[in-house]
Tab-separated table of C-alpha atoms in Angstrom:
chain	number	residue	atom	x	y	z
Z	1	MET	CA	20.376	23.892	4.744
Z	2	ARG	CA	18.141	26.480	3.254
Z	3	HIS	CA	14.595	26.097	4.275
Z	4	PRO	CA	13.820	23.892	7.200
Z	5	SER	CA	10.320	25.247	7.073
Z	6	GLN	CA	9.769	23.852	3.664
Z	7	PRO	CA	7.400	20.955	4.434
Z	8	PRO	CA	4.925	22.999	6.458
Z	9	GLU	CA	4.532	25.337	3.545
Z	10	VAL	CA	3.086	22.674	1.377
Z	11	PRO	CA	-0.091	21.868	3.318
Z	12	GLY	CA	-0.824	25.522	3.399
Z	13	ALA	CA	-1.264	25.396	-0.326
Z	14	GLY	CA	-4.878	24.462	0.099
Z	15	ASP	CA	-7.075	21.486	-0.095
Z	16	ASP	CA	-7.708	21.593	-3.792
Z	17	ILE	CA	-4.217	20.611	-4.508
Z	18	GLN	CA	-4.189	17.990	-1.890
Z	19	ASP	CA	-3.997	15.383	-4.546
Z	20	LEU	CA	-0.900	17.054	-5.796
Z	21	ILE	CA	0.712	17.261	-2.442
Z	22	PRO	CA	2.537	13.991	-2.999
Z	23	VAL	CA	3.642	15.492	-6.252
Z	24	ALA	CA	4.587	18.890	-4.964
Z	25	SER	CA	6.021	17.730	-1.714
Z	26	SER	CA	7.949	15.114	-3.537
Z	27	ALA	CA	9.318	17.782	-5.790
Z	28	SER	CA	10.162	20.062	-2.927
Z	29	GLY	CA	11.177	17.160	-0.791
Z	30	SER	CA	13.471	15.987	-3.486
Z	31	VAL	CA	14.985	19.404	-3.710
Z	32	ALA	CA	15.439	19.553	0.026
Z	33	TRP	CA	16.729	16.024	0.255
Z	34	SER	CA	19.131	16.353	-2.571
Z	35	SER	CA	20.381	19.643	-1.298
Z	36	SER	CA	20.928	18.368	2.186
Z	37	LYS	CA	22.461	15.236	0.940
Z	38	GLY	CA	24.497	16.743	-1.818
Z	39	GLY	CA	26.115	19.358	0.301
Z	40	GLU	CA	26.237	22.780	-1.169
Z	41	GLY	CA	24.903	21.292	-4.377
Z	42	GLY	CA	22.443	23.212	-6.365
Z	43	GLY	CA	21.501	25.735	-3.715
Z	44	GLY	CA	24.540	27.861	-3.258
Z	45	GLY	CA	25.645	27.095	-6.768
Z	46	GLY	CA	22.748	28.985	-8.188
Z	47	GLY	CA	23.494	29.950	-11.695
Z	48	GLY	CA	25.696	27.016	-12.409
Z	49	ASP	CA	22.969	25.341	-14.373
Z	50	SER	CA	21.835	26.829	-17.565
Z	51	GLY	CA	18.623	26.968	-19.442
Z	52	GLY	CA	14.990	26.733	-18.597
Z	53	SER	CA	15.253	23.217	-17.389
Z	54	PHE	CA	14.066	21.992	-14.069
Z	55	THR	CA	17.569	21.987	-12.775
Z	56	ALA	CA	17.420	25.741	-13.041
Z	57	LEU	CA	14.749	25.483	-10.409
Z	58	LEU	CA	17.106	23.487	-8.359
Z	59	GLY	CA	19.464	26.390	-8.624
Z	60	LEU	CA	16.900	28.746	-7.226
Z	61	PRO	CA	16.101	29.090	-3.590
Z	62	THR	CA	13.455	26.569	-2.748
Z	63	SER	CA	10.732	29.073	-2.000
Z	64	GLN	CA	10.906	30.443	-5.491
Z	65	ALA	CA	10.937	26.952	-6.832
Z	66	MET	CA	7.795	26.163	-4.856
Z	67	GLU	CA	6.173	29.313	-6.148
Z	68	LEU	CA	6.935	28.266	-9.628
Z	69	LEU	CA	5.734	24.765	-9.049
Z	70	LEU	CA	2.501	25.345	-7.229
Z	71	PRO	CA	0.859	27.992	-9.418
Z	72	ALA	CA	2.061	26.055	-12.403
Z	73	ALA	CA	0.446	22.985	-11.027
Z	74	ALA	CA	-2.825	24.587	-10.004
Z	75	PRO	CA	-3.984	25.848	-13.398
Z	76	THR	CA	-3.196	22.527	-14.935
Z	77	PHE	CA	-5.042	20.799	-12.203
Z	78	PRO	CA	-7.733	19.314	-14.440
Z	79	ALA	CA	-5.121	17.559	-16.478
Z	80	ASP	CA	-3.044	16.566	-13.570
Z	81	PRO	CA	-5.269	14.127	-11.727
Z	82	GLN	CA	-4.837	11.762	-14.593
Z	83	LEU	CA	-1.156	12.263	-14.346
Z	84	VAL	CA	-1.244	11.891	-10.640
Z	85	ASP	CA	-3.376	8.846	-10.954
Z	86	ARG	CA	-1.056	7.378	-13.483
Z	87	ALA	CA	1.945	8.299	-11.459
Z	88	ALA	CA	0.427	6.779	-8.388
Z	89	ARG	CA	-0.352	3.698	-10.334
Z	90	PHE	CA	3.188	3.502	-11.586
Z	91	SER	CA	4.693	4.075	-8.281
Z	92	ALA	CA	2.496	1.578	-6.599
Z	93	PHE	CA	2.241	-1.026	-9.264
Z	94	ALA	CA	4.440	-2.241	-12.010
Z	95	SER	CA	2.472	-1.278	-15.054
Z	96	PRO	CA	1.878	-4.015	-17.578
Z	97	SER	CA	2.892	-1.926	-20.571
Z	98	PRO	CA	6.048	-0.038	-19.819
Z	99	SER	CA	6.410	1.668	-23.156
Z	100	SER	CA	2.977	3.172	-23.552
Z	101	PRO	CA	2.970	5.459	-20.515
Z	102	SER	CA	6.167	7.255	-21.362
Z	103	PRO	CA	4.876	8.891	-24.546
Z	104	ASN	CA	1.713	9.786	-22.714
Z	105	LEU	CA	3.384	11.309	-19.742
Z	106	PRO	CA	4.922	14.378	-21.404
Z	107	PRO	CA	1.876	15.771	-23.251
Z	108	PRO	CA	-0.605	16.201	-20.366
Z	109	PRO	CA	1.392	18.447	-18.083
Z	110	GLY	CA	1.359	21.810	-19.682
Z	111	SER	CA	3.738	23.409	-17.260
Z	112	SER	CA	7.242	23.829	-18.418
Z	113	ALA	CA	8.595	22.359	-15.259
Z	114	ALA	CA	6.979	19.033	-15.818
Z	115	ALA	CA	7.517	19.125	-19.530
Z	116	ALA	CA	11.179	19.684	-19.207
Z	117	ALA	CA	11.401	17.006	-16.640
Z	118	LYS	CA	12.458	13.677	-17.951
Z	119	ARG	CA	14.516	11.081	-16.398
Z	120	LYS	CA	15.697	8.046	-18.184
Z	121	VAL	CA	15.013	5.043	-16.129
Z	122	ASP	CA	16.051	1.491	-16.148
Z	123	PRO	CA	13.156	-0.535	-17.500
Z	124	ALA	CA	13.295	-2.640	-14.426
Z	125	ASP	CA	12.741	0.437	-12.363
Z	126	ARG	CA	9.796	1.756	-14.248
Z	127	ALA	CA	7.859	1.849	-11.049
Z	128	SER	CA	9.723	4.938	-10.076
Z	129	LYS	CA	9.201	6.578	-13.417
Z	130	GLY	CA	6.115	8.497	-12.497
Z	131	LYS	CA	7.717	9.887	-9.392
Z	132	SER	CA	10.943	10.842	-11.000
Z	133	SER	CA	9.288	12.545	-13.926
Z	134	LYS	CA	7.793	14.914	-11.430
Z	135	LYS	CA	11.027	15.431	-9.639
Z	136	GLY	CA	12.324	16.197	-13.057
Z	137	LYS	CA	15.979	15.626	-13.201
Z	138	THR	CA	17.008	16.442	-16.675
Z	139	ALA	CA	19.040	13.834	-18.345
Z	140	ALA	CA	22.625	14.713	-18.817
Z	141	ALA	CA	25.280	12.726	-20.464
Z	142	SER	CA	26.193	9.802	-18.382
Z	143	GLY	CA	29.198	9.323	-16.226
Z	144	GLU	CA	31.893	11.860	-16.396
Z	145	ASP	CA	30.102	14.705	-18.090
Z	146	LYS	CA	29.142	17.228	-15.512
Z	147	ASP	CA	27.252	19.967	-17.264
Z	148	GLY	CA	25.546	18.156	-20.054
Z	149	GLY	CA	23.012	20.927	-20.404
Z	150	GLY	CA	20.811	19.038	-22.787
Z	151	ASP	CA	17.305	18.059	-21.942
Z	152	GLY	CA	16.750	14.374	-22.117
Z	153	GLU	CA	14.172	13.941	-24.811
Z	154	ASP	CA	15.158	10.491	-25.849
Z	155	ASP	CA	13.837	7.030	-25.622
Z	156	LYS	CA	14.688	4.364	-23.242
Z	157	PRO	CA	18.291	3.300	-22.867
Z	158	ALA	CA	18.958	0.787	-20.250
Z	159	TYR	CA	20.703	2.945	-17.694
Z	160	VAL	CA	20.058	5.858	-15.430
Z	161	HIS	CA	21.109	9.400	-16.147
Z	162	VAL	CA	21.699	11.729	-13.296
Z	163	ARG	CA	22.950	15.206	-13.402
Z	164	ALA	CA	25.996	15.697	-11.288
Z	165	ARG	CA	25.816	18.583	-8.939
Z	166	ARG	CA	28.474	21.138	-8.360
Z	167	GLY	CA	31.284	20.248	-6.056
Z	168	GLN	CA	30.626	16.542	-6.205
Z	169	ALA	CA	32.712	13.721	-7.408
Z	170	THR	CA	31.798	12.635	-10.864
Z	171	ASP	CA	33.319	9.226	-11.104
Z	172	SER	CA	30.954	6.495	-11.990
Z	173	HIS	CA	30.940	4.895	-8.584
Z	174	SER	CA	29.697	7.853	-6.668
Z	175	LEU	CA	27.235	8.681	-9.389
Z	176	ALA	CA	25.799	5.231	-9.308
Z	177	GLU	CA	25.685	5.387	-5.562
Z	178	ARG	CA	23.924	8.692	-5.637
Z	179	ALA	CA	21.423	7.387	-8.177
Z	180	ARG	CA	20.743	4.432	-5.957
Z	181	ARG	CA	20.365	6.626	-2.923
Z	182	GLU	CA	17.968	8.861	-4.712
Z	183	LYS	CA	15.867	5.951	-5.830
Z	184	ILE	CA	15.687	4.747	-2.266
Z	185	ASN	CA	14.777	8.210	-1.054
Z	186	ALA	CA	12.023	8.368	-3.614
Z	187	ARG	CA	10.626	5.136	-2.243
Z	188	MET	CA	10.831	6.467	1.257
Z	189	GLU	CA	8.911	9.535	0.229
Z	190	LEU	CA	6.175	7.409	-1.281
Z	191	LEU	CA	5.977	5.292	1.808
Z	192	LYS	CA	5.825	8.379	3.959
Z	193	ASP	CA	2.880	9.617	1.984
Z	194	LEU	CA	1.186	6.291	2.260
Z	195	VAL	CA	1.569	5.741	5.948
Z	196	PRO	CA	-0.372	8.313	7.920
Z	197	GLY	CA	1.522	10.384	10.396
Z	198	CYS	CA	4.879	9.849	8.831
Z	199	SER	CA	5.457	13.197	7.261
Z	200	LYS	CA	6.432	14.794	10.544
Z	201	VAL	CA	9.007	12.168	11.328
Z	202	SER	CA	12.371	12.589	9.752
Z	203	GLY	CA	15.048	9.992	9.552
Z	204	THR	CA	14.893	6.599	8.050
Z	205	ALA	CA	14.730	4.526	11.202
Z	206	LEU	CA	11.714	6.268	12.672
Z	207	VAL	CA	9.860	6.227	9.381
Z	208	LEU	CA	10.540	2.514	9.100
Z	209	ASP	CA	9.195	2.172	12.602
Z	210	GLU	CA	5.963	3.778	11.568
Z	211	ILE	CA	5.748	1.674	8.473
Z	212	ILE	CA	6.214	-1.499	10.454
Z	213	ASN	CA	3.553	-0.440	12.919
Z	214	HIS	CA	1.205	0.371	10.109
Z	215	VAL	CA	1.735	-2.973	8.401
Z	216	GLN	CA	1.187	-4.832	11.638
Z	217	SER	CA	-1.962	-2.920	12.435
Z	218	LEU	CA	-3.305	-3.519	8.945
Z	219	GLN	CA	-2.651	-7.223	9.233
Z	220	ARG	CA	-4.352	-7.326	12.604
Z	221	GLN	CA	-7.301	-5.426	11.168
Z	222	VAL	CA	-7.653	-7.892	8.336
Z	223	GLU	CA	-7.605	-10.794	10.739
Z	224	TYR	CA	-10.173	-9.198	13.022
Z	225	LEU	CA	-12.406	-8.298	10.105
Z	226	SER	CA	-12.262	-11.761	8.676
Z	227	MET	CA	-13.337	-13.061	12.060
Z	228	ARG	CA	-16.226	-10.617	11.999
Z	229	LEU	CA	-17.137	-11.644	8.509
Z	230	ALA	CA	-17.152	-15.261	9.498
Z	231	ALA	CA	-19.318	-14.422	12.459
Z	232	VAL	CA	-21.818	-12.359	10.569
Z	233	ASN	CA	-22.728	-15.148	8.190
Z	234	PRO	CA	-23.341	-17.990	10.542
Z	235	ARG	CA	-24.734	-20.697	8.406
Z	236	VAL	CA	-25.510	-18.993	5.129
Z	237	ASP	CA	-23.226	-19.785	2.231
Z	238	PHE	CA	-21.801	-16.282	2.355
Z	239	GLY	CA	-24.527	-14.904	0.215
Z	240	GLY	CA	-25.117	-14.409	-3.458
Z	241	LEU	CA	-22.831	-12.399	-5.615
Z	242	ASP	CA	-24.525	-9.231	-6.616
Z	243	ASN	CA	-26.242	-8.620	-3.377
Z	244	PHE	CA	-23.193	-7.384	-1.664
Z	245	LEU	CA	-21.814	-5.151	-4.294
Z	246	THR	CA	-24.386	-2.481	-3.766
Z	247	THR	CA	-26.456	-1.469	-0.853
Z	248	GLU	CA	-29.987	-2.572	-1.196
Z	249	VAL	CA	-30.937	-1.628	2.255
Z	250	THR	CA	-33.867	0.619	2.808
Z	251	TRP	CA	-32.653	3.672	4.548
Z	252	PRO	CA	-35.609	4.480	6.768
Z	253	ASP	CA	-35.044	1.284	8.621
Z	254	MET	CA	-31.549	2.087	9.568
Z	255	GLY	CA	-31.658	5.514	11.015
Z	256	VAL	CA	-29.546	8.399	9.924
Z	257	ASN	CA	-26.206	7.557	11.475
Z	258	GLY	CA	-25.920	4.071	10.164
Z	259	ALA	CA	-26.866	5.118	6.667
Z	260	ARG	CA	-24.316	7.885	6.690
Z	261	HIS	CA	-21.572	5.605	7.887
Z	262	LEU	CA	-22.312	2.946	5.379
Z	263	VAL	CA	-22.321	5.403	2.536
Z	264	GLN	CA	-19.107	6.861	3.820
Z	265	LEU	CA	-17.542	3.442	3.991
Z	266	GLN	CA	-18.516	2.698	0.449
Z	267	GLN	CA	-17.281	5.995	-0.856
Z	268	HIS	CA	-14.077	5.628	0.978
Z	269	PHE	CA	-13.498	2.275	-0.544
Z	270	TRP	CA	-14.236	3.064	-4.149
Z	271	HIS	CA	-13.021	6.606	-4.256
Z	272	GLY	CA	-10.303	6.271	-1.686
Z	273	ASP	CA	-10.025	9.769	-0.221
Z	274	LEU	CA	-7.063	10.154	1.916
Z	275	ALA	CA	-8.507	13.364	3.248
Z	276	HIS	CA	-10.861	11.589	5.570
Z	277	PRO	CA	-9.180	8.972	7.652
Z	278	LEU	CA	-11.231	6.058	8.740
Z	279	GLN	CA	-12.319	7.422	12.048
Z	280	PRO	CA	-16.098	7.158	11.768
Z	281	PRO	CA	-16.107	3.635	10.397
Z	282	SER	CA	-14.162	2.455	13.363
Z	283	GLN	CA	-16.786	3.972	15.584
Z	284	TRP	CA	-19.319	2.132	13.571
Z	285	GLU	CA	-17.447	-1.017	14.213
Z	286	LYS	CA	-17.168	-0.317	17.886
Z	287	ARG	CA	-20.846	0.307	18.159
Z	288	ALA	CA	-21.754	-2.604	15.978
Z	289	ASP	CA	-19.441	-4.855	17.850
Z	290	PRO	CA	-21.761	-5.752	20.683
Z	291	HIS	CA	-24.427	-6.258	18.062
Z	292	ALA	CA	-22.735	-8.839	15.974
Z	293	PRO	CA	-22.526	-11.587	18.558
Z	294	VAL	CA	-26.015	-10.813	19.662
Z	295	PHE	CA	-27.188	-10.878	16.108
Z	296	SER	CA	-25.512	-14.095	15.210
Z	297	ASN	CA	-26.801	-15.761	18.332
Z	298	SER	CA	-30.286	-14.642	17.706
Z	299	SER	CA	-30.183	-15.573	14.044
Z	300	SER	CA	-28.817	-19.020	14.684
Z	301	SER	CA	-31.496	-19.623	17.205
Z	302	LEU	CA	-34.194	-18.100	15.102
Z	303	PHE	CA	-33.776	-20.138	11.976
Z	304	GLY	CA	-35.913	-22.772	13.420
Z	305	TYR	CA	-38.393	-20.331	14.872
Z	306	ASP	CA	-40.972	-18.078	13.495
Z	307	LEU	CA	-39.601	-14.661	12.846
Z	308	ALA	CA	-42.585	-12.980	14.295
Z	309	SER	CA	-42.171	-14.677	17.626
Z	310	SER	CA	-42.020	-12.422	20.579
Z	311	GLY	CA	-38.611	-13.688	21.577
Z	312	ALA	CA	-37.092	-12.094	18.506
Z	313	GLN	CA	-38.714	-8.732	18.901
Z	314	PRO	CA	-36.787	-7.166	21.763
Z	315	GLN	CA	-33.442	-7.943	20.215
Z	316	THR	CA	-34.258	-6.632	16.785
Z	317	GLY	CA	-35.835	-3.669	18.433
Z	318	LYS	CA	-32.638	-2.972	20.267
Z	319	LEU	CA	-30.596	-3.317	17.108
Z	320	LYS	CA	-32.871	-0.989	15.265
Z	321	MET	CA	-32.628	1.646	17.930
Z	322	GLU	CA	-28.915	1.545	18.313
Z	323	LEU	CA	-28.344	1.610	14.619
D	1	MET	CA	-6.183	7.354	-4.510
D	2	HIS	CA	-3.372	4.911	-4.342
D	3	ALA	CA	-4.908	1.666	-5.413
D	4	PRO	CA	-6.235	1.712	-8.960
D	5	ARG	CA	-9.952	1.181	-9.472
D	6	ARG	CA	-9.379	-1.837	-11.589
D	7	PHE	CA	-7.630	-3.563	-8.751
D	8	LYS	CA	-10.368	-2.681	-6.279
D	9	ARG	CA	-13.048	-3.934	-8.581
D	10	ASP	CA	-11.185	-7.098	-9.412
D	11	PHE	CA	-10.468	-7.734	-5.796
D	12	MET	CA	-14.052	-7.182	-4.760
D	13	GLU	CA	-15.387	-9.539	-7.391
D	14	ARG	CA	-12.882	-12.204	-6.548
D	15	LEU	CA	-13.552	-11.751	-2.868
D	16	LEU	CA	-17.268	-12.336	-3.318
D	17	LEU	CA	-16.648	-15.323	-5.523
D	18	SER	CA	-14.178	-16.907	-3.196
D	19	LEU	CA	-16.355	-16.238	-0.178
D	20	GLN	CA	-19.155	-18.042	-1.875
D	21	VAL	CA	-16.899	-20.952	-2.703
D	22	ALA	CA	-15.618	-20.993	0.839
D	23	GLY	CA	-19.118	-21.158	2.144
D	24	LEU	CA	-19.898	-24.101	-0.055
D	25	THR	CA	-16.740	-25.968	0.748
D	26	SER	CA	-16.494	-25.599	4.481
D	27	LYS	CA	-19.428	-27.298	6.053
D	28	SER	CA	-17.628	-26.990	9.327
D	29	MET	CA	-19.447	-25.004	11.918
D	30	GLY	CA	-16.575	-23.876	14.008
D	31	LEU	CA	-15.967	-20.174	14.063
D	32	ARG	CA	-12.220	-20.522	13.803
D	33	GLU	CA	-12.410	-22.703	10.745
D	34	ARG	CA	-14.764	-20.301	9.098
D	35	ARG	CA	-12.474	-17.462	9.975
D	36	ASP	CA	-9.548	-19.278	8.444
D	37	ALA	CA	-11.551	-19.990	5.332
D	38	VAL	CA	-12.503	-16.353	5.059
D	39	ARG	CA	-8.891	-15.356	5.593
D	40	VAL	CA	-7.605	-17.720	2.931
D	41	SER	CA	-10.210	-16.704	0.412
D	42	SER	CA	-9.608	-13.032	1.018
D	43	ASP	CA	-5.847	-13.408	0.670
D	44	VAL	CA	-6.171	-15.458	-2.483
D	45	ALA	CA	-8.577	-12.921	-3.919
D	46	MET	CA	-6.150	-10.117	-3.216
D	47	ALA	CA	-3.180	-11.993	-4.593
D	48	SER	CA	-4.916	-13.023	-7.792
D	49	ALA	CA	-6.296	-9.534	-8.332
D	50	ARG	CA	-2.789	-8.202	-7.996
D	51	GLY	CA	-1.511	-10.616	-10.573
D	52	ARG	CA	1.665	-12.508	-11.034
D	53	GLY	CA	3.819	-9.415	-11.177
D	54	ALA	CA	4.330	-9.077	-7.464
D	55	PRO	CA	6.445	-11.520	-5.504
D	56	TRP	CA	4.455	-11.011	-2.335
D	57	ALA	CA	1.340	-12.268	-4.080
D	58	ARG	CA	2.961	-15.549	-4.994
D	59	ALA	CA	4.505	-15.924	-1.569
D	60	LEU	CA	1.197	-15.213	0.166
D	61	VAL	CA	-0.626	-17.860	-1.803
D	62	ALA	CA	2.245	-20.274	-1.329
D	63	ARG	CA	2.073	-19.721	2.400
D	64	HIS	CA	-1.554	-20.804	2.399
D	65	ALA	CA	-0.958	-23.651	0.011
D	66	ALA	CA	1.687	-25.087	2.257
D	67	LYS	CA	-0.894	-26.008	4.859
D	68	ARG	CA	-2.761	-29.181	4.115
D	69	ARG	CA	-6.070	-28.010	5.467
D	70	ASN	CA	-6.534	-25.357	2.844
D	71	GLU	CA	-6.013	-27.677	-0.066
D	72	ALA	CA	-9.661	-28.320	-0.918
D	73	LEU	CA	-10.647	-24.716	-0.646
D	74	LEU	CA	-7.714	-23.525	-2.660
D	75	ARG	CA	-8.357	-26.054	-5.360
D	76	ARG	CA	-11.897	-24.832	-5.701
D	77	ILE	CA	-11.020	-21.181	-5.730
D	78	MET	CA	-8.003	-21.205	-7.976
D	79	GLY	CA	-8.646	-24.310	-9.992
D	80	GLY	CA	-6.313	-27.262	-10.188
D	81	GLY	CA	-3.657	-25.502	-12.254
D	82	GLY	CA	-3.453	-22.559	-9.932
D	83	TYR	CA	-3.148	-24.812	-6.978
D	84	GLU	CA	-0.350	-26.751	-8.600
D	85	ARG	CA	1.527	-23.542	-9.245
D	86	ALA	CA	1.029	-22.479	-5.653
D	87	ALA	CA	2.203	-25.836	-4.345
D	88	ALA	CA	5.276	-25.619	-6.561
D	89	ALA	CA	5.993	-22.167	-5.188
D	90	ALA	CA	5.565	-23.483	-1.660
D	91	ALA	CA	8.060	-26.243	-2.318
D	92	GLY	CA	10.459	-23.799	-3.911
D	93	ARG	CA	10.612	-21.822	-0.720
D	94	LYS	CA	12.803	-24.473	0.820
D	95	GLU	CA	15.650	-23.266	-1.361
D	96	VAL	CA	15.062	-19.710	-0.348
D	97	ARG	CA	15.282	-20.784	3.224
D	98	SER	CA	18.707	-22.258	2.721
D	99	ARG	CA	19.797	-18.992	1.193
D	100	LYS	CA	18.421	-17.249	4.239
D	101	ILE	CA	20.677	-19.367	6.382
D	102	VAL	CA	23.665	-18.293	4.360
D	103	THR	CA	22.767	-14.649	4.581
D	104	ARG	CA	22.097	-14.943	8.267
D	105	SER	CA	25.500	-16.488	8.847
D	106	HIS	CA	27.018	-13.647	6.890
D	107	ARG	CA	25.186	-11.199	9.038
D	108	LEU	CA	26.434	-12.899	12.182
D	109	CYS	CA	29.997	-12.725	10.976
D	110	SER	CA	29.676	-9.096	10.110
D	111	SER	CA	28.057	-8.333	13.443
D	112	ARG	CA	30.882	-10.090	15.211
D	113	ARG	CA	33.291	-7.955	13.260
D	114	LYS	CA	31.317	-4.865	14.090
D	115	ARG	CA	31.233	-5.766	17.743
D	116	ARG	CA	34.961	-6.083	17.741
D	117	SER	CA	35.341	-2.748	16.079
D	118	LEU	CA	32.809	-1.271	18.452
D	119	ALA	CA	34.804	-2.494	21.369
D	120	MET	CA	37.778	-0.693	19.977
D	121	ALA	CA	36.129	2.533	18.920
D	122	ALA	CA	33.135	4.401	20.229
D	123	ALA	CA	30.027	3.730	18.220
D	124	SER	CA	29.592	6.629	15.873
D	125	GLY	CA	26.202	8.136	15.257
D	126	ALA	CA	26.047	6.909	11.726
D	127	MET	CA	26.836	3.396	12.801
D	128	VAL	CA	24.059	3.425	15.371
D	129	ALA	CA	21.605	4.774	12.863
D	130	ARG	CA	22.603	2.143	10.383
D	131	THR	CA	22.153	-0.633	12.936
D	132	MET	CA	18.719	0.638	13.791
D	133	VAL	CA	17.739	0.835	10.165
D	134	LYS	CA	19.069	-2.631	9.482
D	135	GLY	CA	17.137	-4.015	12.402
D	136	ARG	CA	13.927	-2.516	11.178
D	137	LEU	CA	14.530	-3.739	7.677
D	138	ARG	CA	14.890	-7.195	9.132
D	139	LEU	CA	11.519	-6.847	10.819
D	140	LEU	CA	10.009	-5.640	7.614
D	141	ARG	CA	11.321	-8.633	5.778
D	142	ARG	CA	9.592	-10.837	8.267
D	143	LEU	CA	6.309	-8.993	7.925
D	144	VAL	CA	6.008	-8.682	4.196
D	145	PRO	CA	5.451	-12.053	2.602
D	146	GLY	CA	8.077	-13.167	0.141
D	147	ALA	CA	10.404	-10.310	0.851
D	148	ASP	CA	13.003	-12.457	2.521
D	149	ALA	CA	15.743	-12.184	-0.017
D	150	LEU	CA	15.112	-8.601	-1.056
D	151	HIS	CA	17.398	-5.744	-0.238
D	152	GLY	CA	17.139	-2.002	-0.206
D	153	PHE	CA	15.162	-0.594	-3.047
D	154	SER	CA	13.227	-3.713	-4.011
D	155	LEU	CA	12.297	-4.290	-0.396
D	156	LEU	CA	10.815	-0.837	-0.175
D	157	SER	CA	8.960	-1.316	-3.450
D	158	GLU	CA	7.499	-4.555	-2.187
D	159	THR	CA	6.422	-2.946	1.063
D	160	LEU	CA	4.795	-0.105	-0.810
D	161	ASP	CA	2.850	-2.470	-3.000
D	162	TYR	CA	1.915	-4.668	-0.100
D	163	VAL	CA	0.728	-1.797	2.065
D	164	VAL	CA	-1.499	-0.466	-0.685
D	165	CYS	CA	-3.093	-3.842	-1.199
D	166	LEU	CA	-3.452	-4.463	2.512
D	167	LYS	CA	-5.297	-1.204	2.843
D	168	THR	CA	-7.786	-2.131	0.174
D	169	GLN	CA	-8.160	-5.573	1.655
D	170	ALA	CA	-9.006	-4.146	5.060
D	171	ALA	CA	-11.393	-1.602	3.552
D	172	ALA	CA	-13.145	-4.246	1.479
D	173	ALA	CA	-13.502	-6.570	4.449
D	174	ARG	CA	-14.881	-3.765	6.558
D	175	LEU	CA	-17.377	-2.875	3.852
D	176	GLN	CA	-18.483	-6.458	3.519
D	177	THR	CA	-18.944	-6.943	7.230
D	178	CYS	CA	-20.966	-3.819	7.685
D	179	MET	CA	-23.122	-4.425	4.669
D	180	ARG	CA	-23.859	-7.955	5.668
D	181	CYS	CA	-24.626	-6.868	9.171
D	182	VAL	CA	-27.050	-4.283	7.940
D	183	ARG	CA	-28.551	-6.599	5.422
D	184	GLY	CA	-29.080	-9.279	7.953
D	185	VAL	CA	-30.718	-6.838	10.281
D	186	ASN	CA	-32.931	-5.631	7.516
D	187	GLU	CA	-33.997	-9.114	6.680
D	188	LYS	CA	-34.875	-9.667	10.245
D	189	LEU	CA	-36.970	-6.542	10.334
């Protein structure tokens, strides 16, 4: 209702905070979502909420909230990657020790927004804990109490606390429904961040479309790559262990492009930047594709031959050049 | 950024191990059989690196264990105990299938009801959107292993998990292929 231009503002925040964009956009997205879903909710209500809690931010217009969030996030950037990393880990994986992260989560973020943000979560739903701590709904009293006002600084009860917004029904059914809906929306946000090209699309059905396409393409990729892997090692017993953990190739043999691509591939795998999508490696694959069958053919025929035979030379020469 | 380093490292190690085992086990020369062996070993590596905490991991391994051909390879990779667990999980899926029949019959009844109501009233926008979403969720359940009986939130969590792991699996496989390609070329030169 307020700021339809909200999402485009976030990428303009700069590339340094790109790691935090899931964080920030989730925060802003949650504000936008909840406002659009909750009707007049926290936006028009404004001063209904008291105190320096995060819900006060919800009372503000979203632009001010973003201003508060982003500069608050940027100075604490060195601390935040751990938080982001942990949050990402929580959101993506069920952590083995549920209790230990929660005491650790409050101290690192120095900003008041994150510090005030706590949400009590069902232990079974601890996967959403990292996300919701950023969205920062303060815990209110459960159920009927509307303006609890208190910050939730307590330990882990077994149920979810959600602050009721103004002008909304406060019976337990609708609250539980809203809590459920917000959990599901949080998941959708995470999935949108994960699947490339989903942030523009709005609406559940289209996002699900994209997710399904992405899953199918990933599965197809895995199948194709396993075929390639099986083709590359024709008769060898798939090699020794350590050899394939690091590159032991000598770079002058390969030429500049191949070396660059291989290094990029490796870096992308271990340090997973989302900033650089996998465009170049696919080119590498496309170029290497005609090589692989040639290579495997030649190698299978060459095992019995002398490597220095003239029959081998033209092919390896061609490989060397095109690499 | 999404998959933790520990998982990537674990997965890579297990992948290399299982590839080696696969190479030893399958003396078969056919490309397809080798590809299947690679596929099985890669999936098992990913599932075991993920751990028991995710239902899709168990379901994925159970899917491979259900086929007779993979038995030898799986026994070597996971050990006898692991294989027994996987076989038990594969057998347990029969029950899940019966539950799927029940849910599907429920869905049919509800769709018949909805069709009747649709015939009476014009399909509202929300109803159309909900049908679309439900259809896509059905597709998703078919795609993600072991997500058959999940609804709503848990389904989305499973998909999230699965997508992250699939991404690392594809990246690891790509890395392996390219490095072996290059290495082989280097050895030739």
